[in-house]
Coordinates of C-alpha atoms in Angstrom, one line a residue:
M1 CA 0.0 0.0 0.0
T2 CA 1.2 3.5 -0.8
V3 CA 0.3 6.6 1.1
T4 CA 0.9 9.9 -0.6
Q5 CA -0.1 13.5 0.0
V6 CA -1.8 14.9 -3.0
P7 CA -3.7 18.1 -3.5
Q8 CA -7.4 17.7 -3.3
V9 CA -9.0 19.0 -6.4
G10 CA -12.6 19.5 -7.4
Q11 CA -14.7 17.0 -5.6
T12 CA -16.3 19.4 -3.2
G13 CA -14.7 22.6 -4.3
G14 CA -16.0 25.5 -6.4
L15 CA -19.3 25.1 -8.2
A16 CA -20.2 21.8 -6.7
Q17 CA -19.6 23.1 -3.2
R18 CA -21.8 26.2 -3.8
Y19 CA -24.7 24.1 -5.1
A20 CA -24.2 21.6 -2.2
R21 CA -24.3 24.5 0.4
A22 CA -27.4 25.9 -1.2
L23 CA -29.3 22.5 -0.9
Y24 CA -28.0 22.0 2.6
D25 CA -29.1 25.4 3.7
L26 CA -32.5 25.1 2.0
A27 CA -33.2 21.8 3.7
S28 CA -32.1 23.2 7.1
E29 CA -34.3 26.2 6.7
Q30 CA -37.3 24.1 5.9
G31 CA -36.6 21.7 8.8
N32 CA -36.4 18.5 6.8
L33 CA -32.6 18.1 6.6
P34 CA -32.6 14.4 7.7
D35 CA -35.1 13.5 5.1
V36 CA -33.2 15.3 2.3
L37 CA -29.9 13.8 3.4
G38 CA -31.4 10.4 3.1
E39 CA -32.7 11.2 -0.3
V40 CA -29.3 12.6 -1.3
E41 CA -27.7 9.3 -0.3
A42 CA -30.2 7.3 -2.2
L43 CA -29.8 9.4 -5.3
R44 CA -26.0 9.2 -5.1
A45 CA -26.3 5.4 -4.8
A46 CA -28.6 5.3 -7.8
I47 CA -26.1 7.2 -9.8
S48 CA -23.2 5.0 -8.7
E49 CA -25.1 1.8 -9.5
S50 CA -26.4 2.8 -13.0
D51 CA -24.0 3.1 -15.9
D52 CA -26.9 4.4 -18.1
L53 CA -27.7 7.1 -15.6
R54 CA -24.0 8.2 -15.3
K55 CA -23.7 8.3 -19.1
F56 CA -26.9 10.3 -19.4
L57 CA -25.8 12.8 -16.8
A58 CA -22.4 13.2 -18.4
D59 CA -23.7 13.7 -22.0
A60 CA -23.2 17.3 -22.9
R61 CA -25.5 17.0 -25.9
I62 CA -28.6 16.8 -23.6
D63 CA -30.6 20.0 -24.0
I64 CA -32.4 21.7 -21.1
R65 CA -35.8 20.3 -21.9
Q66 CA -34.5 16.7 -22.1
G67 CA -32.6 17.2 -18.8
Q68 CA -35.7 18.5 -17.1
T69 CA -37.9 15.7 -18.4
V70 CA -35.6 12.9 -17.4
S71 CA -34.8 14.5 -14.0
N72 CA -38.5 14.9 -13.3
V73 CA -39.3 11.3 -14.3
L74 CA -36.3 10.0 -12.2
M75 CA -37.2 12.0 -9.1
S76 CA -40.9 10.8 -9.3
K77 CA -39.9 7.2 -10.0
L78 CA -37.5 7.1 -7.0
G79 CA -40.1 8.8 -4.8
F80 CA -38.0 11.8 -3.7
G81 CA -39.5 14.8 -1.9
D82 CA -40.2 18.2 -3.2
V83 CA -37.0 19.8 -2.0
L84 CA -34.7 17.4 -3.8
R85 CA -37.0 17.3 -6.9
R86 CA -36.9 21.1 -7.3
F87 CA -33.2 21.2 -6.6
V88 CA -32.4 18.7 -9.3
G89 CA -34.7 20.7 -11.6
V90 CA -32.6 23.8 -11.0
V91 CA -29.4 21.8 -11.6
A92 CA -30.9 20.6 -14.9
D93 CA -32.1 24.2 -15.8
N94 CA -28.6 25.4 -15.3
R95 CA -27.1 22.6 -17.4
R96 CA -25.1 21.2 -14.5
L97 CA -26.4 17.6 -14.6
P98 CA -22.8 16.4 -15.3
D99 CA -21.9 17.9 -11.9
L100 CA -24.8 16.3 -10.0
A101 CA -22.8 13.4 -8.5
S102 CA -20.1 15.9 -7.2
I103 CA -22.8 18.2 -5.8
L104 CA -24.4 15.3 -4.0
D105 CA -21.0 14.2 -2.6
G106 CA -20.5 17.8 -1.5
V107 CA -23.8 17.8 0.4
L108 CA -22.8 14.6 2.2
A109 CA -19.3 16.0 2.9
L110 CA -20.7 19.2 4.3
D111 CA -23.0 17.3 6.6
S112 CA -20.1 15.1 7.7
A113 CA -17.9 18.0 8.4
L114 CA -20.5 19.8 10.4
R115 CA -20.9 16.7 12.5
G116 CA -17.1 16.4 13.1
E117 CA -16.5 13.5 10.7
V118 CA -13.9 13.2 8.0
V119 CA -15.0 12.0 4.5
A120 CA -13.2 9.1 2.9
E121 CA -13.6 8.9 -0.8
V122 CA -13.3 5.2 -1.7
R123 CA -12.8 4.1 -5.3
S124 CA -12.8 0.4 -6.0
A125 CA -12.8 -1.9 -9.0
Q126 CA -16.1 -3.5 -7.9
P127 CA -18.8 -2.2 -5.5
L128 CA -17.9 -3.0 -1.8
N129 CA -20.1 -5.4 0.1
D130 CA -21.1 -4.9 3.8
T131 CA -18.2 -7.0 5.1
Q132 CA -15.6 -5.1 3.1
R133 CA -17.1 -1.8 4.3
S134 CA -16.9 -2.8 7.9
Q135 CA -13.4 -4.0 7.5
L136 CA -12.4 -0.8 5.9
Q137 CA -14.0 1.2 8.7
A138 CA -12.0 -0.8 11.2
R139 CA -8.7 -0.3 9.3
L140 CA -9.4 3.5 9.1
A141 CA -10.1 3.6 12.8
E142 CA -6.8 1.8 13.4
A143 CA -5.1 4.5 11.3
G144 CA -6.6 7.2 13.5
Y145 CA -9.7 8.1 11.6
S146 CA -12.4 7.1 14.1
R147 CA -15.3 9.2 12.8
V148 CA -15.3 8.5 9.1
S149 CA -18.1 8.9 6.5
M150 CA -17.4 7.1 3.3
T151 CA -18.4 8.0 -0.3
E152 CA -18.0 5.1 -2.7
H153 CA -17.3 5.1 -6.4
T154 CA -16.7 2.2 -8.8
D155 CA -13.8 2.6 -11.1
A156 CA -13.0 -0.4 -13.4
A157 CA -9.7 1.2 -14.4
L158 CA -8.3 0.3 -11.0
L159 CA -8.3 -3.4 -12.1
G160 CA -8.6 -4.5 -8.5
G161 CA -8.0 -3.2 -5.0
M162 CA -9.0 0.3 -4.0
T163 CA -7.9 3.9 -3.3
V164 CA -9.0 5.8 -0.3
R165 CA -8.7 9.6 -0.1
I166 CA -9.1 11.4 3.2
G167 CA -8.4 15.1 2.7
S168 CA -5.0 15.3 1.0
T169 CA -3.9 11.7 2.0
L170 CA -4.3 9.0 -0.6
F171 CA -4.1 5.3 0.4
D172 CA -3.5 3.3 -2.8
T173 CA -3.8 -0.5 -2.8
S174 CA -5.1 -0.8 -6.4
I175 CA -3.5 -3.0 -9.0
A176 CA -3.3 0.0 -11.4
G177 CA -1.4 1.9 -8.8
R178 CA 1.0 -1.0 -8.2
L179 CA 1.6 -1.3 -11.9
T180 CA 2.3 2.4 -12.2
R181 CA 4.8 2.2 -9.3
L182 CA 6.5 -0.8 -10.8
Q183 CA 6.8 0.9 -14.2
N184 CA 8.3 4.0 -12.5
A185 CA 10.7 1.8 -10.6
M186 CA 11.8 0.1 -13.8
K187 CA 12.4 3.4 -15.5
G188 CA 14.6 4.4 -12.6
A189 CA 16.6 1.2 -12.8
A190 CA 17.3 1.5 -16.5

């Protein structure tokens, strides 16, 4: 396993963070923050689990009307409340659907930070099962991260293993990372 310090870029910064803060503040003001956070987690999981949905959200050719239609159907089908439904509508109106996953991650990160937790961004080749999640939580606790909230992403390019980013610290146990380190070592030996 390799641990490196890398600058944290993008995930919860800039545009995504502003949208995340707006949704969080709106839900807080309306007094239904726990419900909205549960819906945010469910929508984030739906995006993570569906290749078609990720492809749709990332497609820059989608016009505003199509984005609105699909987001309304999706929100209704998944049974989300009015706050999240209207928020995703605004995201679609502003042509920010490609940023929706980062915005949702930002909402969860903001909530975790306000509760005193650190956010661990976990990328794995395959989705984690419950046993792997609990083992990872235990290992992170051993490393000094007792209050950790995890966001999970599937990335087939890792080939196997996982990467865990907490702030600027990256723990890399992926096969792709090992191959890169091996390649760099071979270049240095030549």
